[in-house]
PDB file of N, CA, C and O in Angstrom:
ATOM      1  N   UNK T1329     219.680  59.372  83.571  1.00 47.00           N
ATOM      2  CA  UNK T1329     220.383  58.681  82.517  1.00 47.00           C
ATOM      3  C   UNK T1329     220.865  59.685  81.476  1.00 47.00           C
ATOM      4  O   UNK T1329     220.042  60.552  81.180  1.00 47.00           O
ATOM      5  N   UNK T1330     222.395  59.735  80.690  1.00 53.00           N
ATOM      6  CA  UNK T1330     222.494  60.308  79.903  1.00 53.00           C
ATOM      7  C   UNK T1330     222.930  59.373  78.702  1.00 53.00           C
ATOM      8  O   UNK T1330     223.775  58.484  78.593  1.00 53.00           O
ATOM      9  N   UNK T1331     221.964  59.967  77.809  1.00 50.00           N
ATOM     10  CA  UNK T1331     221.980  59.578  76.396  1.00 50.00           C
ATOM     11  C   UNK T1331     223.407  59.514  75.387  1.00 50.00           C
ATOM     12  O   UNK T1331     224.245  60.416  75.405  1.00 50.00           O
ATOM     13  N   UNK T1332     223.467  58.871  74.931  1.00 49.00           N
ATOM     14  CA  UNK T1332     224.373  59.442  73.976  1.00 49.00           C
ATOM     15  C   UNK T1332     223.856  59.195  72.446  1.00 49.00           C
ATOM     16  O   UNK T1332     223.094  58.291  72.101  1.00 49.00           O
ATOM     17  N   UNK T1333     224.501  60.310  71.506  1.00 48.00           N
ATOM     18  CA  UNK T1333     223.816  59.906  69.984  1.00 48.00           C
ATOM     19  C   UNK T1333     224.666  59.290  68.955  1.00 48.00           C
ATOM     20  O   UNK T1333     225.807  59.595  68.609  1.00 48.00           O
ATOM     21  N   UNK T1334     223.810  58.273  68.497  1.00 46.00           N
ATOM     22  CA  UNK T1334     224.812  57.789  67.695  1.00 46.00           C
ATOM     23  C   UNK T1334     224.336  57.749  66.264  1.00 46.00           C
ATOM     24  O   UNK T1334     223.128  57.769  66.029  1.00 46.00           O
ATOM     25  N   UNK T1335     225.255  57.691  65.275  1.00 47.00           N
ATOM     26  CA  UNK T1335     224.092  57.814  64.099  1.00 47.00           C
ATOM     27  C   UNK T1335     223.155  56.845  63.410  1.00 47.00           C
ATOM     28  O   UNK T1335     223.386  55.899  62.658  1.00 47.00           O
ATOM     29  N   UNK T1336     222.236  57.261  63.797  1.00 46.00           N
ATOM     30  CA  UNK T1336     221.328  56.226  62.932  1.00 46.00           C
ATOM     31  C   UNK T1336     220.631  56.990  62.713  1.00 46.00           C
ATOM     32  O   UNK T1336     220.784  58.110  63.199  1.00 46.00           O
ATOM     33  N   UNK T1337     219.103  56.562  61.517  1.00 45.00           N
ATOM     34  CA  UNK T1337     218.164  57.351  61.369  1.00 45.00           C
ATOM     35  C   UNK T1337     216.863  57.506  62.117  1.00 45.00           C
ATOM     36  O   UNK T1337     216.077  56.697  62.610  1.00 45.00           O
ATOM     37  N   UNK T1338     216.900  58.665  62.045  1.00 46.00           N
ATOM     38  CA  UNK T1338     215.415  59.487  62.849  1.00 46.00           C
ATOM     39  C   UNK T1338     214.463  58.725  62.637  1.00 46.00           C
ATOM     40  O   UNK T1338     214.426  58.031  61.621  1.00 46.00           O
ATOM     41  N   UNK T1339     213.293  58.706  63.771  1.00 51.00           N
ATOM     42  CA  UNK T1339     212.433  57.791  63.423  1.00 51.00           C
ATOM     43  C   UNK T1339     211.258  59.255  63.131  1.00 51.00           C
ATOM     44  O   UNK T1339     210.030  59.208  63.062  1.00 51.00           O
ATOM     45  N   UNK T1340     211.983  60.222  63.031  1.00 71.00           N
ATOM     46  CA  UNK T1340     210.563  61.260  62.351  1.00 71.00           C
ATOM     47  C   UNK T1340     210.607  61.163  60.932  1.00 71.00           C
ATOM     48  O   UNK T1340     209.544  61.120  60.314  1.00 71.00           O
ATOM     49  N   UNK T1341     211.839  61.117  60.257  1.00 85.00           N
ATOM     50  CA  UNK T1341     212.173  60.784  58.684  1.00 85.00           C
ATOM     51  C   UNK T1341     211.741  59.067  58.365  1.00 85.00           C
ATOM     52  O   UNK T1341     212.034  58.049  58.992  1.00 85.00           O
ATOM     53  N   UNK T1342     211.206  59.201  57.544  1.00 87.00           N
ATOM     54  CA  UNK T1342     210.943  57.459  56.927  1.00 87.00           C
ATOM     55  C   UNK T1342     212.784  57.116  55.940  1.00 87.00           C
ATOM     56  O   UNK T1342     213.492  57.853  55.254  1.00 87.00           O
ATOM     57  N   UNK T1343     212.895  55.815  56.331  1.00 83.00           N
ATOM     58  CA  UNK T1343     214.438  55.352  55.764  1.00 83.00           C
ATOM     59  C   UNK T1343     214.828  56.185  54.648  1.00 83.00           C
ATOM     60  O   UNK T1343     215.877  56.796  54.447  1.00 83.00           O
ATOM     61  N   UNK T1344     212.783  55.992  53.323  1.00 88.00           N
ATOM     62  CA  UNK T1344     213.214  56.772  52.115  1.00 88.00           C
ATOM     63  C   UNK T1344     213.231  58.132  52.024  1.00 88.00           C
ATOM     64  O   UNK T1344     213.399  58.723  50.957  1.00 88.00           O
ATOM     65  N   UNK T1345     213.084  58.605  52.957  1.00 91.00           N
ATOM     66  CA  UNK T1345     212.946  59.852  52.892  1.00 91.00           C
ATOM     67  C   UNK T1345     214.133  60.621  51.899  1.00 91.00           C
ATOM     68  O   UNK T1345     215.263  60.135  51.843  1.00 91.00           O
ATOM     69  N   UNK T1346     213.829  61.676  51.238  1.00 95.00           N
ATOM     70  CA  UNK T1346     215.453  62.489  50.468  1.00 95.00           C
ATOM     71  C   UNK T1346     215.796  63.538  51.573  1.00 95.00           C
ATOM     72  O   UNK T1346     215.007  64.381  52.001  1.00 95.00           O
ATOM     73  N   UNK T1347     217.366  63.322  52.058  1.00 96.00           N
ATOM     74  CA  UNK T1347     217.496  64.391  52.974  1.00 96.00           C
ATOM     75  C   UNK T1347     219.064  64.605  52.073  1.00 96.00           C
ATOM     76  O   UNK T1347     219.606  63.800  51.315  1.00 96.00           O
ATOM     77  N   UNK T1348     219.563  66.118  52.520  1.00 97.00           N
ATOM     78  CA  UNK T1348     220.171  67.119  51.653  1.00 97.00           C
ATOM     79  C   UNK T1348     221.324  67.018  52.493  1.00 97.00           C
ATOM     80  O   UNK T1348     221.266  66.738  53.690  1.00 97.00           O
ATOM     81  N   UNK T1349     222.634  67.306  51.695  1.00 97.00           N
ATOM     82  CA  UNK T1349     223.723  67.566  52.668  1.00 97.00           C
ATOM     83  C   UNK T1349     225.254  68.480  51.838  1.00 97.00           C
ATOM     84  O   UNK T1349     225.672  68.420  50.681  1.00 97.00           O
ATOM     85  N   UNK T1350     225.536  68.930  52.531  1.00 95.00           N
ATOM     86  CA  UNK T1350     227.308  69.755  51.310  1.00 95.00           C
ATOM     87  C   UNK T1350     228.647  68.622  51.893  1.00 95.00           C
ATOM     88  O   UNK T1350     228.519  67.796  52.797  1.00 95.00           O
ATOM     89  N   UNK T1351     229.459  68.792  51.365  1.00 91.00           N
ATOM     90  CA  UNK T1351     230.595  67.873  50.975  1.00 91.00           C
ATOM     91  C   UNK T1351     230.933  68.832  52.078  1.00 91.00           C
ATOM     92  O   UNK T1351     230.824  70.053  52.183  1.00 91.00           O
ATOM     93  N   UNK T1352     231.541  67.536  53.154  1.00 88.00           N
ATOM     94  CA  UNK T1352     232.311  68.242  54.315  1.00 88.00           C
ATOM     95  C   UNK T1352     231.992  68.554  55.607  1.00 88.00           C
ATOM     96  O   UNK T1352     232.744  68.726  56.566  1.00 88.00           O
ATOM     97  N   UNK T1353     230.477  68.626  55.517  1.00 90.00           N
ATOM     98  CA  UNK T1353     229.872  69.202  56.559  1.00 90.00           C
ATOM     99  C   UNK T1353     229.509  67.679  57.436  1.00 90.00           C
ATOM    100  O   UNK T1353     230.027  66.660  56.979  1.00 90.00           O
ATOM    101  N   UNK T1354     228.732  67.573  58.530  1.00 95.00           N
ATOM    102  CA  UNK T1354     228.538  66.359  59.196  1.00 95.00           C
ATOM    103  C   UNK T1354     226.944  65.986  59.623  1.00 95.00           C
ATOM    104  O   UNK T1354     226.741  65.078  60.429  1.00 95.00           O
ATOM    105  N   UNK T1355     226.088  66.572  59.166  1.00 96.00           N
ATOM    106  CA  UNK T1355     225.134  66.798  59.610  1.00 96.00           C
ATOM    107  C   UNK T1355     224.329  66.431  57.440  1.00 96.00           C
ATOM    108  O   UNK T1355     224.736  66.757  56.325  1.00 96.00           O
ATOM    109  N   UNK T1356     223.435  65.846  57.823  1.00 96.00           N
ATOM    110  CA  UNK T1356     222.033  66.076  56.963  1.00 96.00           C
ATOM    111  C   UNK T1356     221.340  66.750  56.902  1.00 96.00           C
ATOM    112  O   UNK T1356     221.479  67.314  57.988  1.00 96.00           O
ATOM    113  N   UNK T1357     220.425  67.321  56.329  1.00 96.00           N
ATOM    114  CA  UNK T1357     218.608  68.110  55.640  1.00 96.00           C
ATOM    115  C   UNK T1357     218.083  67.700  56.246  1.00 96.00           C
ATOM    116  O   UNK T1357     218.597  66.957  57.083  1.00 96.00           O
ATOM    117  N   UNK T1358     216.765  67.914  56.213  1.00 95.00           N
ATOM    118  CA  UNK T1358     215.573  67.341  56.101  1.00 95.00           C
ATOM    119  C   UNK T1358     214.762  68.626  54.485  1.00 95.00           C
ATOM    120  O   UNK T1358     214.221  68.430  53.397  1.00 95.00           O
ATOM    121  N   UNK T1359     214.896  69.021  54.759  1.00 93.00           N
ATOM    122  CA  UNK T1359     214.756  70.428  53.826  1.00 93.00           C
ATOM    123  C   UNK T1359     216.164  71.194  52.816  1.00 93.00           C
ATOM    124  O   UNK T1359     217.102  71.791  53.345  1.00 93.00           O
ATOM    125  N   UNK T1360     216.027  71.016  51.480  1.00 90.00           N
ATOM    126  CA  UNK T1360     216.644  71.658  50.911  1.00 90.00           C
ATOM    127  C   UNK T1360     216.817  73.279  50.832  1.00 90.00           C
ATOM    128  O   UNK T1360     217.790  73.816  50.302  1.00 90.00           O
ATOM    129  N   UNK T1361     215.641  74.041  51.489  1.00 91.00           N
ATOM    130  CA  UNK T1361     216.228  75.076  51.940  1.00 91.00           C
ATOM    131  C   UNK T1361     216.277  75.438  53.262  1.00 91.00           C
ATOM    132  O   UNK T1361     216.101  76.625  53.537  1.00 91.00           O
ATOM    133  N   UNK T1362     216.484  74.629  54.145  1.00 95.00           N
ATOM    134  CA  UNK T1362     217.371  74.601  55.372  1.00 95.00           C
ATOM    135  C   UNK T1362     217.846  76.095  55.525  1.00 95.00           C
ATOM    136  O   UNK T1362     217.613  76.823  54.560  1.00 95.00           O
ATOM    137  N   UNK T1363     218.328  76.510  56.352  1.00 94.00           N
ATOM    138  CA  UNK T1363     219.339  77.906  56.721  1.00 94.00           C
ATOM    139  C   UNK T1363     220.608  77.799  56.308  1.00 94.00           C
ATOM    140  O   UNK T1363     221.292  78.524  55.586  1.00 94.00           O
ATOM    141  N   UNK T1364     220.850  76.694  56.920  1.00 94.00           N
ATOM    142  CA  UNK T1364     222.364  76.257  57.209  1.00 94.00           C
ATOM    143  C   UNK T1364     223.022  75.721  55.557  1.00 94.00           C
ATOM    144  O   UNK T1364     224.238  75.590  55.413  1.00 94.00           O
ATOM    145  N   UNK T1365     222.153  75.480  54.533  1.00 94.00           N
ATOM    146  CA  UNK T1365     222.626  75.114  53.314  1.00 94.00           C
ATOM    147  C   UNK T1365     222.078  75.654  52.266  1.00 94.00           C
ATOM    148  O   UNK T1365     222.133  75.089  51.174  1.00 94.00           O
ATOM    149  N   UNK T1366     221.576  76.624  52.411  1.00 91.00           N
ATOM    150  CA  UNK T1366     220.721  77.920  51.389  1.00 91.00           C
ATOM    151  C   UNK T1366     221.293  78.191  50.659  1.00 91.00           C
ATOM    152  O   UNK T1366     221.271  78.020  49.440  1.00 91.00           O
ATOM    153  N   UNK T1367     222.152  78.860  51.584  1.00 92.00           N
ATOM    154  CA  UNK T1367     223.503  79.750  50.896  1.00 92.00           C
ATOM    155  C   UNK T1367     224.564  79.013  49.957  1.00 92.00           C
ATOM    156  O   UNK T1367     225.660  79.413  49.563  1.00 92.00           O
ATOM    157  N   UNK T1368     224.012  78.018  49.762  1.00 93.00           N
ATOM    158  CA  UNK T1368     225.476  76.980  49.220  1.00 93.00           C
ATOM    159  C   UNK T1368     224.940  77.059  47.017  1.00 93.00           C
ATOM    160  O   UNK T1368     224.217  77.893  46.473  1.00 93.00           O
ATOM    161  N   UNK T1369     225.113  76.775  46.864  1.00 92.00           N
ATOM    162  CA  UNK T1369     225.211  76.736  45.099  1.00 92.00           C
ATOM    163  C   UNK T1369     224.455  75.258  45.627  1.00 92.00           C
ATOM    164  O   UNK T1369     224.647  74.458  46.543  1.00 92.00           O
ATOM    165  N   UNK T1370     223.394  75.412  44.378  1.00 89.00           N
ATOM    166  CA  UNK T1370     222.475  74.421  43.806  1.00 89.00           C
ATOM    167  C   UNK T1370     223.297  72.861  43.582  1.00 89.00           C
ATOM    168  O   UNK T1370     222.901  71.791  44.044  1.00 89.00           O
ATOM    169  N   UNK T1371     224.329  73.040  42.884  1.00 91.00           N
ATOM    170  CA  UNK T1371     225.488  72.129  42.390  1.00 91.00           C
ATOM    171  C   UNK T1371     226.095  71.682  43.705  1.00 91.00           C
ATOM    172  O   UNK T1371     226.472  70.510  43.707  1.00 91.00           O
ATOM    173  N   UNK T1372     226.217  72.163  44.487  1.00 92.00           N
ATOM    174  CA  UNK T1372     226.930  71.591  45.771  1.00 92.00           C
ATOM    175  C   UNK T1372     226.374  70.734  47.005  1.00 92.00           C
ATOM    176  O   UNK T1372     226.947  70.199  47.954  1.00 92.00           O
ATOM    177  N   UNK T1373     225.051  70.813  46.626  1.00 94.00           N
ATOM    178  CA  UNK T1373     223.924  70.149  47.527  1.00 94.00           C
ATOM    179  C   UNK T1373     223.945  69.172  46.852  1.00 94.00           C
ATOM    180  O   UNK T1373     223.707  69.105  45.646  1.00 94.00           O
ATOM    181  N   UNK T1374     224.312  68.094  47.775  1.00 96.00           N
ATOM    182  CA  UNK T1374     223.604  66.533  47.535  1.00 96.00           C
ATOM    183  C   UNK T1374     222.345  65.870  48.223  1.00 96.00           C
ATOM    184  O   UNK T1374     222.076  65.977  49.420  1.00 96.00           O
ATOM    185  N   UNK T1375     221.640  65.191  47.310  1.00 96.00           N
ATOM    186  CA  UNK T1375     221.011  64.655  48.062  1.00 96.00           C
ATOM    187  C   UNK T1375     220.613  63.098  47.865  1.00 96.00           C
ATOM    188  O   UNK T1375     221.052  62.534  46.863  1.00 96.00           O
ATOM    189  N   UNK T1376     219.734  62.318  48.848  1.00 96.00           N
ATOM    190  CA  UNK T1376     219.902  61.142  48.804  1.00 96.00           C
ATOM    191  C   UNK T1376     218.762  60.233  49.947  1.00 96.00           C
ATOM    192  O   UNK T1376     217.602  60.481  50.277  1.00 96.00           O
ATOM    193  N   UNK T1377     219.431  59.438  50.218  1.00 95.00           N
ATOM    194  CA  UNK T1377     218.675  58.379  51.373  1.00 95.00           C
ATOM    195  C   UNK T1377     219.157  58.881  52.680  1.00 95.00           C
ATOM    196  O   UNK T1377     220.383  58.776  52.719  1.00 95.00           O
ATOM    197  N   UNK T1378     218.815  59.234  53.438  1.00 94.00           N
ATOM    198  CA  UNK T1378     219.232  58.689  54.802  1.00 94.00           C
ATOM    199  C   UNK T1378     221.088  58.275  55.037  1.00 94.00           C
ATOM    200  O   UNK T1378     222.173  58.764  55.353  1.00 94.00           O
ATOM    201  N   UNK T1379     220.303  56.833  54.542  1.00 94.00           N
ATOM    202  CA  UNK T1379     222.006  55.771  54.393  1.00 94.00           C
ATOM    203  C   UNK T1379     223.319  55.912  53.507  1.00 94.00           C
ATOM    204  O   UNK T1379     224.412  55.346  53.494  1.00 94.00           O
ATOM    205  N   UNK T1380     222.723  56.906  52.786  1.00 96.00           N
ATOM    206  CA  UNK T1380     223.775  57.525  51.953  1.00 96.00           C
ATOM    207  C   UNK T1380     224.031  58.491  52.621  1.00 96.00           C
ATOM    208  O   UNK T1380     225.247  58.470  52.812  1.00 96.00           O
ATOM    209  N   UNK T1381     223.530  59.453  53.158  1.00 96.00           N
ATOM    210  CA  UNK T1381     224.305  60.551  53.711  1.00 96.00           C
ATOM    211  C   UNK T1381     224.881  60.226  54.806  1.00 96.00           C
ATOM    212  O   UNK T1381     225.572  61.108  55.317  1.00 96.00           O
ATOM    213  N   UNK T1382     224.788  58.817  55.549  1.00 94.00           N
ATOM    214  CA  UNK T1382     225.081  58.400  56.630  1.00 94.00           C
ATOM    215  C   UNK T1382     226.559  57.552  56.037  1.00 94.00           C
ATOM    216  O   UNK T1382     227.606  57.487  56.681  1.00 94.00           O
ATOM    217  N   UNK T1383     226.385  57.090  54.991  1.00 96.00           N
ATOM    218  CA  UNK T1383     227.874  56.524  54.343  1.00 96.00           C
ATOM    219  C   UNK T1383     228.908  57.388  53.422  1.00 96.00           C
ATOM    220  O   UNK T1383     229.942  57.088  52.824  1.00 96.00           O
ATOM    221  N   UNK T1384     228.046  58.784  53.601  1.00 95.00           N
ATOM    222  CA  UNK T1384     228.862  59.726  53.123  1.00 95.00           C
ATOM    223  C   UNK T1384     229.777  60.680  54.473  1.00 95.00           C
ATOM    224  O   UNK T1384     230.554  61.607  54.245  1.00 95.00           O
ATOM    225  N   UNK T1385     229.488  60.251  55.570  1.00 95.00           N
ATOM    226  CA  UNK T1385     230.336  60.705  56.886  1.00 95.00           C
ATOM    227  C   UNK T1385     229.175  61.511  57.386  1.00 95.00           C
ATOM    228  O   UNK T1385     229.495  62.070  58.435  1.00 95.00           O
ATOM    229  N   UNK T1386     227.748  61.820  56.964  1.00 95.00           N
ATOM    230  CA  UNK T1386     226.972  62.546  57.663  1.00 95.00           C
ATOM    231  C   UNK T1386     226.597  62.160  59.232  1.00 95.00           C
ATOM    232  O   UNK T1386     225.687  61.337  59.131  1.00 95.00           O
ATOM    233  N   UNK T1387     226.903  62.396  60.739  1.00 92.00           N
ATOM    234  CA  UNK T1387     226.584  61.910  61.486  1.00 92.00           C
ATOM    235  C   UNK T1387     224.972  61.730  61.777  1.00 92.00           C
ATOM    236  O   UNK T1387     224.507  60.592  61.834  1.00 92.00           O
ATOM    237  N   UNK T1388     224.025  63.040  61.984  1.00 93.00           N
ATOM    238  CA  UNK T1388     223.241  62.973  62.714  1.00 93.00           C
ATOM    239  C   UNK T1388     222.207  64.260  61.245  1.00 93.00           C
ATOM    240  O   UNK T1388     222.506  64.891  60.231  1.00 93.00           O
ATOM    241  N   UNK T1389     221.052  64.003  62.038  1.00 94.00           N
ATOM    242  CA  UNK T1389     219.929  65.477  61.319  1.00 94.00           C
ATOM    243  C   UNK T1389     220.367  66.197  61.990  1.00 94.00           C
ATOM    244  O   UNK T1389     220.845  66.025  63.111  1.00 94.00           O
ATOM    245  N   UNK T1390     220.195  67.670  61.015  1.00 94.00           N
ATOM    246  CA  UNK T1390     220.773  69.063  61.052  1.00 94.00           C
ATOM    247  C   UNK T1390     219.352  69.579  62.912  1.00 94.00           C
ATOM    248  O   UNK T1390     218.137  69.696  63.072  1.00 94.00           O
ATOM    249  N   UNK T1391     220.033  69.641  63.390  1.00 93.00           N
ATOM    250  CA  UNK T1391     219.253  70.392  64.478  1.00 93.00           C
ATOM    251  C   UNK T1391     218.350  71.545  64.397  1.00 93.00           C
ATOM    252  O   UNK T1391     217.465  71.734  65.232  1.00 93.00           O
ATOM    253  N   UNK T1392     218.638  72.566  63.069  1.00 93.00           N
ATOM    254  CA  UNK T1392     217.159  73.079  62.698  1.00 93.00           C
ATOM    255  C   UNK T1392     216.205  72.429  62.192  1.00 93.00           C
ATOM    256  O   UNK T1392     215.075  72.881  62.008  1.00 93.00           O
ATOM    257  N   UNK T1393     216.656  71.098  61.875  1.00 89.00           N
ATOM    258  CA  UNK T1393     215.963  70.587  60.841  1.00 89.00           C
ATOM    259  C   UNK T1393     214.748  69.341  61.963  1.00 89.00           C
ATOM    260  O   UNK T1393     213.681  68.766  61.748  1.00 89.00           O
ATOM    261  N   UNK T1394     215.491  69.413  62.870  1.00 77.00           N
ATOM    262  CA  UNK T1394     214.256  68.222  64.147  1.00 77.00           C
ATOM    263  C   UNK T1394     213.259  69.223  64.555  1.00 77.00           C
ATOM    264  O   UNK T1394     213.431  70.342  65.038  1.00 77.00           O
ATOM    265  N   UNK T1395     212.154  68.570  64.253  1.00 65.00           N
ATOM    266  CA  UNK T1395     210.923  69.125  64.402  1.00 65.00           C
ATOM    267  C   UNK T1395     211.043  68.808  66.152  1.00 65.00           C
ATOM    268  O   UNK T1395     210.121  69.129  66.902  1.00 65.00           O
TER     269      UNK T1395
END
């Protein structure tokens, strides 16, 4: 069987969890210092619910970020 992903939330993150994301990118946090969003200015990191980064165009968790 092949999977396909669609976005919803991780069942390793709880709904409330705060996960991190930059304007533009497609992917969520789980960690504000992540690799992939370190480098970004303090000011440019958002963060939020889950469902917000998911209604902000975020598709899926950042793949360093799945345990």
């Amino acid at each position: 069987d092949e999977r396909t992903e669609t976005p919803t939330e991780p069942e390793t993150l709880a709904p409330d969890a705060t996960v991190y994301w930059l304007e533009g990118g497609s992917v969520y946090h789980a960690q504000a210092d992540c690799r992939h969003i370190a480098h970004a200015d303090a000011d440019k990191i958002k963060s939020g619910y889950i469902s917000e980064a998911i209604a902000d165009g975020k598709e899926r968790l950042c793949s360093s970020c799945t345990p």
